[in-house]
Coordinates of C-alpha atoms in Angstrom, one line a residue:
Chain A
M1 CA 8.1 34.9 20.0
S2 CA 10.7 34.8 16.7
Q3 CA 9.5 35.9 13.3
I4 CA 9.3 32.8 12.2
K5 CA 7.2 31.4 14.9
E6 CA 4.6 34.5 14.1
R7 CA 4.4 34.3 10.8
Q8 CA 3.1 30.5 11.3
E9 CA 0.8 31.9 13.7
E10 CA -0.4 34.0 11.0
I11 CA -1.0 31.8 7.8
I12 CA -2.9 29.7 10.5
D13 CA -4.9 31.9 11.7
E14 CA -5.6 33.1 7.9
F15 CA -6.3 29.4 6.6
S16 CA -8.9 29.0 9.7
M17 CA -11.4 30.9 8.6
F18 CA -11.8 28.3 5.1
E19 CA -14.8 26.5 5.7
D20 CA -13.8 23.7 2.7
W21 CA -11.0 22.2 0.1
M22 CA -12.1 24.8 -1.8
Q23 CA -11.9 28.0 0.1
R24 CA -8.0 26.1 1.1
Y25 CA -6.7 25.5 -2.4
E26 CA -8.3 29.2 -4.0
Y27 CA -6.5 30.8 -2.0
M28 CA -3.3 28.8 -2.2
I29 CA -3.8 29.4 -6.1
E30 CA -3.6 32.6 -5.0
L31 CA -1.0 33.0 -3.3
G32 CA 0.8 30.9 -6.2
K33 CA 0.7 33.7 -8.5
S34 CA 2.4 35.9 -6.7
L35 CA 5.2 33.7 -8.2
P36 CA 8.0 33.7 -9.6
T37 CA 10.1 36.3 -7.6
I38 CA 13.2 34.2 -8.8
D39 CA 15.6 36.0 -11.1
E40 CA 15.7 34.3 -15.1
Q41 CA 19.1 34.2 -14.6
H42 CA 18.9 32.0 -11.7
K43 CA 16.0 30.0 -12.9
K44 CA 18.7 27.4 -14.6
D45 CA 19.2 23.5 -14.7
E46 CA 20.9 23.7 -10.8
N47 CA 18.7 25.2 -9.2
I48 CA 15.9 23.1 -10.0
I49 CA 14.8 20.6 -6.4
K50 CA 14.3 17.1 -7.4
G51 CA 11.7 14.6 -6.5
C52 CA 8.4 17.0 -7.9
Q53 CA 6.7 16.2 -9.8
S54 CA 6.2 20.0 -10.5
R55 CA 9.5 22.0 -12.0
V56 CA 11.0 24.1 -8.9
W57 CA 12.7 26.5 -9.1
L58 CA 15.0 27.8 -5.5
Y59 CA 17.1 30.4 -5.4
A60 CA 18.8 32.3 -2.1
D61 CA 20.6 34.9 -1.8
L62 CA 22.0 37.2 1.3
E63 CA 21.3 40.2 2.3
G64 CA 23.3 41.4 5.4
E65 CA 23.3 38.8 7.6
K66 CA 19.3 37.6 6.2
I67 CA 18.6 35.2 4.0
K68 CA 15.9 36.2 0.7
F69 CA 14.8 33.2 -1.1
S70 CA 12.8 33.5 -4.9
A71 CA 11.4 30.8 -6.7
D72 CA 8.8 29.7 -9.4
S73 CA 7.4 26.5 -10.8
D74 CA 5.5 25.4 -13.8
A75 CA 2.3 24.4 -11.3
I76 CA 0.2 27.2 -10.0
I77 CA -0.2 24.8 -6.2
T78 CA 3.1 24.0 -5.9
K79 CA 3.9 27.5 -6.3
G80 CA 1.1 28.7 -3.4
I81 CA 3.0 26.0 -1.2
I82 CA 6.5 27.4 -2.0
A83 CA 5.4 30.9 -1.8
L84 CA 3.6 30.1 1.9
L85 CA 7.1 28.6 2.4
I86 CA 9.0 32.2 1.3
R87 CA 6.7 34.3 3.4
V88 CA 7.5 31.9 6.8
F89 CA 11.5 31.4 5.9
S90 CA 12.6 34.6 3.8
D91 CA 14.3 38.4 5.1
Q92 CA 15.5 35.2 8.3
T93 CA 19.2 34.5 9.9
P94 CA 20.0 31.1 8.8
K95 CA 20.5 30.3 12.2
D96 CA 16.2 31.0 13.2
I97 CA 15.8 28.9 9.4
L98 CA 17.6 26.4 11.0
Q99 CA 15.9 26.0 14.0
A100 CA 12.5 26.6 13.5
D101 CA 9.7 23.8 12.8
V102 CA 7.8 23.9 9.7
K103 CA 4.2 23.1 11.9
F104 CA 2.1 25.5 10.5
I105 CA 1.7 22.8 7.3
D106 CA 0.4 20.9 9.8
E107 CA -2.4 23.1 10.8
I108 CA -3.8 24.7 7.9
G109 CA -4.6 21.0 6.6
L110 CA -1.7 20.6 3.9
K111 CA -0.4 17.7 6.2
D112 CA -0.6 15.3 3.5
H113 CA 1.9 17.0 1.7
L114 CA 4.3 16.6 4.1
S115 CA 4.4 12.8 3.3
P116 CA 8.3 11.8 1.7
T117 CA 6.3 9.7 -1.0
R118 CA 3.9 13.1 -2.3
A119 CA 5.1 14.0 -5.8
N120 CA 5.0 17.6 -4.8
G121 CA 8.7 17.4 -3.1
L122 CA 7.5 19.7 -0.3
V123 CA 9.7 17.8 2.1
S124 CA 12.6 18.1 -0.9
M125 CA 11.8 22.3 -0.4
I126 CA 12.0 22.5 3.3
K127 CA 15.0 20.5 2.7
Q128 CA 16.7 22.6 0.3
L129 CA 15.5 25.5 2.0
K130 CA 17.6 24.2 5.2
N131 CA 20.8 22.8 3.1
Y132 CA 20.3 27.4 2.5
A133 CA 20.9 28.4 5.3
L134 CA 23.5 25.7 6.3
A135 CA 25.6 26.8 3.3
Y136 CA 24.7 30.8 4.4
Q137 CA 25.2 30.1 8.1
A138 CA 29.0 28.6 7.6
K139 CA 29.7 31.2 5.1
L140 CA 28.7 33.8 7.5
S141 CA 30.8 32.5 10.3
Chain B
M1 CA -25.7 -1.2 -25.2
A2 CA -23.3 -3.6 -23.9
E3 CA -24.3 -2.1 -20.7
A4 CA -27.0 -3.6 -19.7
K5 CA -26.4 -7.0 -20.7
F6 CA -22.8 -6.8 -19.2
N7 CA -24.8 -6.1 -15.5
I8 CA -22.4 -3.5 -14.2
D9 CA -24.0 -3.1 -10.5
K10 CA -23.6 -6.5 -9.9
I11 CA -19.8 -6.4 -11.1
R12 CA -19.6 -3.0 -8.7
Q13 CA -20.8 -5.5 -6.2
D14 CA -17.5 -7.4 -6.5
F15 CA -14.8 -4.7 -5.3
P16 CA -15.4 -3.8 -2.6
I17 CA -13.0 -0.8 -2.7
L18 CA -15.7 0.8 -5.4
Q19 CA -17.3 1.9 -2.0
R20 CA -15.1 3.5 -0.8
K21 CA -14.9 7.8 -0.2
V22 CA -12.6 9.6 -0.9
N23 CA -11.8 13.5 0.8
G24 CA -15.3 12.9 1.4
Q25 CA -15.9 12.2 -1.7
N26 CA -17.4 8.8 -3.7
L27 CA -14.4 7.1 -5.4
V28 CA -13.7 7.9 -9.5
Y29 CA -11.4 5.4 -9.9
F30 CA -9.4 6.1 -13.1
D31 CA -6.3 5.0 -12.9
N32 CA -6.4 1.5 -13.8
A33 CA -3.5 1.3 -16.1
A34 CA -1.0 1.8 -13.2
T35 CA -2.9 -0.9 -11.6
S36 CA -6.4 -2.1 -11.5
Q37 CA -9.3 -3.1 -8.4
T38 CA -9.3 -6.6 -6.9
P39 CA -12.7 -8.2 -7.2
K40 CA -13.7 -10.4 -4.1
Q41 CA -13.4 -13.3 -5.5
V42 CA -9.2 -12.8 -5.6
I43 CA -9.4 -10.9 -2.2
D44 CA -11.2 -14.4 -1.2
C45 CA -9.0 -16.7 -3.2
I46 CA -5.4 -15.4 -1.0
I47 CA -7.6 -15.3 2.1
D48 CA -8.5 -19.2 1.3
Y49 CA -5.2 -20.1 0.4
Y50 CA -3.5 -18.9 3.8
E51 CA -6.1 -19.3 6.2
N52 CA -6.6 -23.4 4.8
Y53 CA -3.4 -24.8 2.4
N54 CA -0.5 -22.2 3.0
A55 CA 2.8 -24.0 2.5
N56 CA 5.9 -24.7 0.3
I57 CA 5.3 -25.8 -3.3
H58 CA 7.4 -28.4 -5.0
R59 CA 8.9 -30.5 -2.5
G60 CA 6.7 -31.0 0.9
V61 CA 5.2 -34.7 0.9
H62 CA 2.6 -33.5 3.4
S63 CA -0.5 -33.0 2.8
L64 CA -1.0 -29.0 2.6
S65 CA 2.7 -29.0 0.4
Q66 CA 1.1 -30.9 -2.1
E67 CA -2.8 -28.6 -2.1
A68 CA -0.5 -25.6 -2.8
T69 CA 1.7 -27.4 -5.4
D70 CA -1.0 -28.6 -7.2
A71 CA -3.5 -25.0 -7.1
Y72 CA 0.1 -23.2 -8.1
E73 CA 0.3 -25.5 -10.7
Q74 CA -3.3 -25.0 -11.4
A75 CA -2.7 -21.9 -12.2
R76 CA 0.0 -21.9 -14.4
I77 CA -2.7 -23.8 -16.4
K78 CA -4.7 -21.2 -16.2
I79 CA -2.2 -18.9 -17.1
Q80 CA -1.0 -20.7 -20.0
K81 CA -4.6 -21.9 -21.9
H82 CA -5.4 -18.1 -21.6
F83 CA -2.6 -16.9 -23.5
N84 CA -2.5 -19.8 -25.7
A85 CA 1.0 -21.6 -25.2
K86 CA 1.4 -25.0 -26.3
Q87 CA 2.3 -26.4 -22.7
A88 CA 2.4 -25.0 -19.9
H89 CA 6.4 -24.4 -19.1
E90 CA 6.4 -22.1 -21.3
I91 CA 4.6 -20.0 -19.0
I92 CA 7.4 -19.1 -16.3
L93 CA 5.8 -16.7 -13.0
T94 CA 8.2 -13.8 -12.4
S95 CA 7.3 -11.6 -9.6
G96 CA 6.1 -9.4 -12.7
T97 CA 6.4 -8.2 -16.0
T98 CA 9.4 -5.6 -14.7
H99 CA 11.3 -9.1 -14.1
A100 CA 10.0 -10.8 -16.8
I101 CA 12.4 -8.5 -19.0
N102 CA 15.0 -8.5 -17.1
L103 CA 14.4 -12.1 -17.3
V104 CA 15.0 -12.3 -20.9
A105 CA 17.6 -9.0 -21.2
H106 CA 20.0 -10.8 -18.9
A107 CA 19.4 -14.5 -20.1
Y108 CA 19.3 -13.9 -23.5
G109 CA 20.8 -11.0 -23.9
S110 CA 23.6 -13.2 -22.8
M111 CA 24.1 -14.4 -26.5
L112 CA 24.2 -11.3 -28.3
T113 CA 27.5 -9.7 -29.2
K114 CA 29.3 -7.1 -30.3
G115 CA 27.8 -5.7 -34.0
D116 CA 24.8 -7.2 -32.9
E117 CA 21.9 -4.6 -33.2
V118 CA 18.6 -4.3 -31.1
L119 CA 15.3 -1.9 -31.5
V120 CA 13.3 -1.1 -29.3
S121 CA 9.7 1.5 -29.9
A122 CA 10.0 5.1 -28.6
L123 CA 6.5 4.4 -26.9
E124 CA 8.4 1.6 -24.6
H125 CA 7.5 2.4 -20.6
H126 CA 11.1 2.8 -19.3
S127 CA 10.8 -1.7 -17.9
N128 CA 11.3 -2.2 -21.1
I129 CA 14.0 0.3 -22.4
V130 CA 16.5 0.3 -19.1
P131 CA 17.2 -3.5 -19.2
W132 CA 17.8 -2.9 -22.7
Q133 CA 20.2 -0.2 -22.6
M134 CA 22.2 -2.6 -19.3
M135 CA 22.0 -5.2 -21.6
C136 CA 23.5 -3.7 -24.2
E137 CA 26.1 -2.1 -22.1
K138 CA 27.5 -5.5 -21.2
N139 CA 27.2 -6.9 -24.0
G140 CA 28.1 -4.3 -26.8
A141 CA 25.2 -5.0 -29.1
H142 CA 23.4 -1.4 -31.3
L143 CA 20.1 0.1 -29.3
K144 CA 18.2 1.3 -32.2
V145 CA 14.9 3.2 -31.6
I146 CA 11.7 2.9 -33.4
P147 CA 10.6 6.9 -33.6
M148 CA 7.1 7.7 -33.0
L149 CA 4.8 9.5 -34.7
E150 CA 2.8 12.9 -33.7
N151 CA -0.6 10.8 -33.5
G152 CA 1.2 8.6 -30.6
Q153 CA 1.8 5.8 -33.2
L154 CA 4.9 4.0 -34.5
D155 CA 6.9 4.9 -37.6
M156 CA 6.4 1.3 -39.3
E157 CA 8.5 3.1 -42.4
Y158 CA 11.4 3.0 -40.5
F159 CA 11.2 0.2 -38.5
H160 CA 10.8 -2.3 -41.7
Q161 CA 14.2 -0.3 -42.8
S162 CA 16.2 -0.3 -40.2
L163 CA 15.6 -4.5 -39.8
S164 CA 18.8 -6.1 -41.6
T165 CA 20.1 -9.6 -40.4
K166 CA 21.8 -7.3 -37.8
T167 CA 19.1 -7.1 -36.1
K168 CA 18.8 -9.6 -33.0
M169 CA 16.1 -8.1 -31.2
V170 CA 12.4 -6.1 -31.2
F171 CA 11.1 -4.4 -28.3
V172 CA 7.8 -3.6 -28.5
N173 CA 4.7 -3.0 -26.2
H174 CA 1.4 -4.5 -27.2
V175 CA -0.5 -1.5 -25.8
S176 CA 1.2 1.9 -25.1
N177 CA 0.9 2.7 -21.3
A178 CA 1.2 6.6 -21.5
L179 CA -1.6 6.6 -24.8
G180 CA -3.0 4.0 -25.4
T181 CA -1.6 3.2 -28.5
I182 CA -2.2 -0.5 -30.0
N183 CA 0.7 -1.5 -31.6
P184 CA 0.8 -3.6 -35.0
I185 CA 2.5 -6.7 -32.7
Q186 CA 1.7 -9.2 -35.3
E187 CA 3.0 -7.0 -38.4
I188 CA 6.4 -6.5 -36.4
I189 CA 7.0 -9.6 -35.7
N190 CA 6.7 -11.1 -38.8
A191 CA 9.2 -8.7 -40.0
A192 CA 10.9 -9.4 -37.5
H193 CA 11.5 -13.1 -38.0
Q194 CA 11.7 -12.5 -41.7
V195 CA 15.5 -11.8 -40.6
N196 CA 15.9 -14.0 -37.8
A197 CA 15.3 -11.2 -35.0
R198 CA 13.3 -12.4 -32.0
V199 CA 10.2 -10.1 -31.1
L200 CA 9.4 -9.5 -26.6
V201 CA 5.7 -8.0 -27.0
D202 CA 4.7 -6.5 -23.5
G203 CA 1.7 -7.3 -22.9
A204 CA 1.1 -4.8 -19.4
Q205 CA -1.0 -2.5 -21.1
A206 CA -2.3 -4.9 -23.6
A207 CA -3.2 -8.0 -20.9
P208 CA -6.8 -6.4 -19.0
H209 CA -8.4 -5.5 -22.3
I210 CA -6.9 -8.0 -25.2
Q211 CA -6.6 -11.6 -25.1
A212 CA -3.3 -12.1 -26.9
D213 CA -3.0 -15.7 -28.5
V214 CA 0.9 -16.3 -28.1
Q215 CA 0.7 -18.8 -30.5
A216 CA -0.9 -17.2 -33.8
L217 CA 1.3 -14.3 -32.9
D218 CA 4.5 -16.4 -33.5
V219 CA 5.6 -14.3 -30.4
D220 CA 9.0 -15.3 -29.0
F221 CA 8.0 -13.5 -25.8
Y222 CA 5.4 -11.6 -23.8
T223 CA 5.2 -11.1 -20.9
V224 CA 2.7 -9.9 -17.6
S225 CA 2.0 -8.2 -15.1
A226 CA -1.0 -9.7 -12.6
H227 CA -2.4 -6.5 -10.6
K228 CA -3.0 -5.3 -14.2
M229 CA -6.0 -7.2 -14.8
C230 CA -7.8 -7.9 -11.6
G231 CA -4.9 -9.8 -10.0
P232 CA -2.7 -8.7 -7.1
T233 CA 0.2 -7.1 -7.3
G234 CA 3.9 -9.2 -7.3
V235 CA 3.1 -11.7 -10.0
G236 CA 3.0 -11.8 -13.6
M237 CA 4.2 -13.9 -16.6
L238 CA 7.0 -14.7 -18.9
Y239 CA 6.0 -16.5 -22.2
A240 CA 8.6 -17.9 -23.4
K241 CA 9.2 -20.4 -26.5
E242 CA 10.1 -23.9 -25.4
E243 CA 13.2 -23.8 -27.6
L244 CA 14.3 -20.3 -26.0
L245 CA 14.5 -21.6 -22.7
E246 CA 16.3 -24.2 -23.5
Q247 CA 19.2 -22.1 -24.9
M248 CA 18.9 -19.5 -22.6
P249 CA 21.0 -19.8 -19.0
P250 CA 19.4 -19.3 -15.8
Y251 CA 19.0 -15.3 -14.8
Q252 CA 19.1 -16.2 -10.9
G253 CA 20.5 -19.4 -9.3
G254 CA 18.6 -20.6 -5.8
G255 CA 16.3 -23.2 -5.1
E256 CA 13.5 -24.7 -7.1
M257 CA 15.7 -24.3 -10.2
I258 CA 18.5 -27.3 -9.7
A259 CA 18.6 -31.3 -10.1
E260 CA 21.7 -31.6 -8.5
V261 CA 24.1 -29.3 -6.7
S262 CA 27.8 -30.2 -5.6
F263 CA 30.4 -27.6 -5.6
E264 CA 32.2 -29.1 -8.1
K265 CA 28.7 -28.8 -10.7
T266 CA 25.6 -27.9 -10.6
T267 CA 22.7 -29.4 -12.9
Y268 CA 19.9 -27.6 -13.9
A269 CA 16.3 -28.3 -13.5
G270 CA 14.3 -28.3 -16.4
L271 CA 11.5 -25.7 -17.2
P272 CA 9.8 -24.2 -15.8
H273 CA 11.9 -24.4 -13.1
K274 CA 15.6 -23.5 -14.4
F275 CA 14.0 -19.5 -14.5
E276 CA 11.9 -20.1 -11.0
A277 CA 14.5 -19.5 -8.5
G278 CA 13.8 -19.8 -4.9
T279 CA 10.0 -19.7 -3.3
P280 CA 7.7 -17.7 -5.4
N281 CA 4.6 -15.5 -4.7
I282 CA 2.6 -18.9 -4.1
A283 CA -0.6 -17.4 -2.9
G284 CA -0.4 -14.5 -5.7
G285 CA 0.4 -16.9 -8.5
I286 CA -2.8 -18.8 -7.3
A287 CA -4.7 -15.2 -7.6
F288 CA -3.4 -14.9 -11.0
G289 CA -5.1 -17.4 -12.2
A290 CA -8.5 -16.8 -9.6
A291 CA -8.2 -13.9 -11.3
L292 CA -8.8 -15.1 -15.4
D293 CA -11.5 -16.4 -14.4
Y294 CA -12.5 -13.7 -13.1
M295 CA -12.4 -11.7 -16.2
H296 CA -13.6 -14.9 -18.3
E297 CA -16.4 -15.7 -16.0
I298 CA -17.5 -11.6 -17.4
G299 CA -15.7 -12.3 -21.5
F300 CA -13.2 -10.4 -22.7
K301 CA -15.0 -9.6 -25.4
S302 CA -16.8 -8.0 -23.4
I303 CA -15.7 -6.2 -21.3
E304 CA -13.4 -5.6 -24.9
A305 CA -16.6 -4.0 -26.3
Y306 CA -17.8 -2.1 -22.7
E307 CA -14.4 0.2 -22.7
N308 CA -14.9 1.2 -25.7
E309 CA -17.4 2.4 -25.1
L310 CA -16.8 4.2 -22.1
L311 CA -13.4 5.7 -23.9
I312 CA -16.0 7.3 -27.1
Y313 CA -17.9 8.6 -24.7
A314 CA -15.2 10.5 -22.4
T315 CA -13.5 11.5 -25.2
H316 CA -16.6 13.3 -26.8
L317 CA -17.5 15.1 -23.6
I318 CA -13.7 16.1 -22.8
Q319 CA -13.3 17.3 -26.1
E320 CA -16.1 19.6 -25.9
I321 CA -13.7 21.1 -22.9
D322 CA -12.1 23.9 -24.1
G323 CA -8.1 24.5 -24.7
I324 CA -7.9 20.2 -24.4
V325 CA -5.5 18.3 -26.0
I326 CA -5.6 15.1 -26.5
Y327 CA -2.4 13.0 -26.3
G328 CA -2.3 9.9 -28.8
P329 CA -4.6 8.4 -31.7
E330 CA -8.1 8.0 -32.4
P331 CA -10.7 5.6 -30.0
E332 CA -10.4 3.1 -32.4
S333 CA -6.9 2.8 -32.3
K334 CA -5.7 2.5 -28.3
T335 CA -7.1 0.7 -25.0
A336 CA -9.7 2.9 -22.7
V337 CA -6.7 5.0 -22.0
L338 CA -7.2 9.6 -22.1
S339 CA -4.1 11.3 -22.0
F340 CA -4.6 14.8 -21.7
N341 CA -3.8 18.3 -21.2
V342 CA -5.9 21.6 -20.4
E343 CA -3.4 24.1 -22.5
G344 CA -1.8 26.8 -19.7
L345 CA -2.5 24.6 -17.1
H346 CA 0.5 21.4 -15.3
A347 CA -1.1 18.2 -15.0
Y348 CA -0.1 18.4 -12.0
D349 CA -2.1 21.5 -10.5
L350 CA -5.3 19.3 -12.3
G351 CA -4.6 16.4 -10.6
T352 CA -4.2 17.6 -7.2
I353 CA -7.7 19.1 -7.4
L354 CA -9.4 16.2 -8.9
D355 CA -7.9 14.3 -6.1
Q356 CA -9.6 16.5 -3.8
M357 CA -13.2 15.8 -5.0
G358 CA -12.2 12.0 -5.1
I359 CA -11.1 11.3 -8.7
A360 CA -7.7 9.0 -9.2
L361 CA -6.1 9.9 -12.3
R362 CA -2.7 9.9 -13.1
T363 CA -0.3 12.4 -13.3
G364 CA 3.4 13.2 -14.9
H365 CA 5.6 11.2 -17.4
H366 CA 3.9 7.7 -16.7
C367 CA 7.5 6.7 -16.7
A368 CA 8.1 7.0 -20.8
Q369 CA 9.7 10.0 -20.3
P370 CA 10.4 9.3 -24.5
I371 CA 7.3 9.9 -25.1
M372 CA 6.9 13.0 -22.9
E373 CA 10.1 14.7 -24.6
Y374 CA 8.6 14.2 -28.2
Y375 CA 5.6 15.8 -27.3
K376 CA 7.7 18.5 -25.3
I377 CA 5.6 18.5 -22.2
P378 CA 6.4 18.1 -18.5
G379 CA 3.6 15.5 -18.6
T380 CA 0.5 14.2 -18.9
A381 CA -2.9 13.6 -17.0
R382 CA -3.8 9.9 -17.9
A383 CA -7.5 8.8 -17.1
S384 CA -7.6 5.1 -17.6
F385 CA -11.0 3.4 -17.7
S386 CA -11.7 -0.7 -16.9
F387 CA -15.1 -2.9 -17.3
Y388 CA -16.2 -1.7 -13.6
N389 CA -16.2 2.3 -13.7
T390 CA -19.2 3.8 -15.6
K391 CA -20.1 6.3 -17.8
K392 CA -22.1 8.3 -14.6
E393 CA -18.4 8.1 -13.3
I394 CA -16.8 9.6 -16.6
N395 CA -19.6 12.5 -16.1
I396 CA -18.3 13.0 -12.3
F397 CA -15.0 13.2 -13.5
I398 CA -16.1 15.6 -16.5
D399 CA -17.6 18.0 -14.0
A400 CA -14.8 18.4 -11.8
L401 CA -12.6 18.5 -14.1
K402 CA -14.1 21.7 -15.5
K403 CA -14.4 23.0 -12.0
A404 CA -11.1 21.9 -11.4
I405 CA -10.0 24.2 -14.5
S406 CA -12.3 27.0 -13.2
M407 CA -10.2 27.1 -10.1
L408 CA -7.0 27.0 -11.8
T409 CA -7.2 30.2 -14.6

């Protein structure tokens, strides 16, 4: 099993223990507190993801053959969402990132957040993660 | 108390949507400034149209077309009476406020030239900013901004000083959507007319709460959207004085707006049809009339008094919460809008948690980014009340807000 898949399974397991939305959101807020991971110097306008009601900065660096993502946001729930995405996708190769799905989002009860019309821009975040992977894949090949 | 004679229980029964649950909780709908809910009288009116007399208007000789035309034109008369326009043909039915403003920016704007000045208030919705910027790019007129003050009201001193014989138009909303501020439009209209400038008042946010009398105001253009006042989406009104409508060239070409067409020359239809190209939103127009009937049955004075009571009640309760910042003027100078933030928290987080508890409010910049820029905030949370809301719902909201704050801090 790829690491990305494994990490998604872990998250699904964690969330399956919660009984209601409050516990889910409290956990997301807790996860959000692990951010920012982004270096102040990368927290600039060109790294802002468009389409979010809250501001989200996402940056990616190549370490060896793997991509390391870092991010921040001004909204705590958004931070929680990105923390989950980073946990799944960071320290992975561009190829694995590009091939991966994000089925855990559905399974942990955040499916509503996936709708492209939703103001939090989760779709834009995933797109941006994949864009970075695409760019670094080109650089590596 | 207004609530007792008002028969709120009966009113709430008119709105089927208020019975539904959201995320397993009873819906508390506090996003009325974005769109109001629809009473079954209006819903029934739309169904009746499609079930019984759906036909294209103004053309057919058959009975259905005649019935539909009569109903549509009766709706226009209801709207005329509601806003006290002198003539029914001064009411142009549009797809909404945005369409109405674009119509004026395009048609009246084509008569402005370089060197002319137009004034726009800093409290505007983007829909009353962008069409004028586009107009100015085209005709070379200069756009000047009437700034706002810390309390969410306009800098009237600046406004008066800015007026000159160069000023050709002034755009201002009757009520700000982001803050609820009621603007001194009578003062603005009177002063603008002194220098022969025309005034467009965007009445979208005022219309659900305040019955404007366009003749008493002597306003040149007044715009509203039906969906903010218990009507359907996709229909609205431009009121304009007859003389202005006569001067203005048509905005869009098509059917309905012509008298005679040949490839050499087309002559345009008279008012209001000159500005109503194409098949309109017929059911919507008729339902707009039904929405006005419904609101009049309750009474605008009662609505205003009751909503104000809700606003004062909510303001009092929310102020007791630590870290609350309220934007905009005191309750007596605004409509039932509570635009706020909690220190250290993002409005988006509040809105997300409150939604889980069944409470619908708006978060973000409310399409009024210049206001947010003034306060140096990314946005606010906005609770906006309507006459079908209750103090009980406000209690639920306040409890939910406290819960959300404790989760987020």
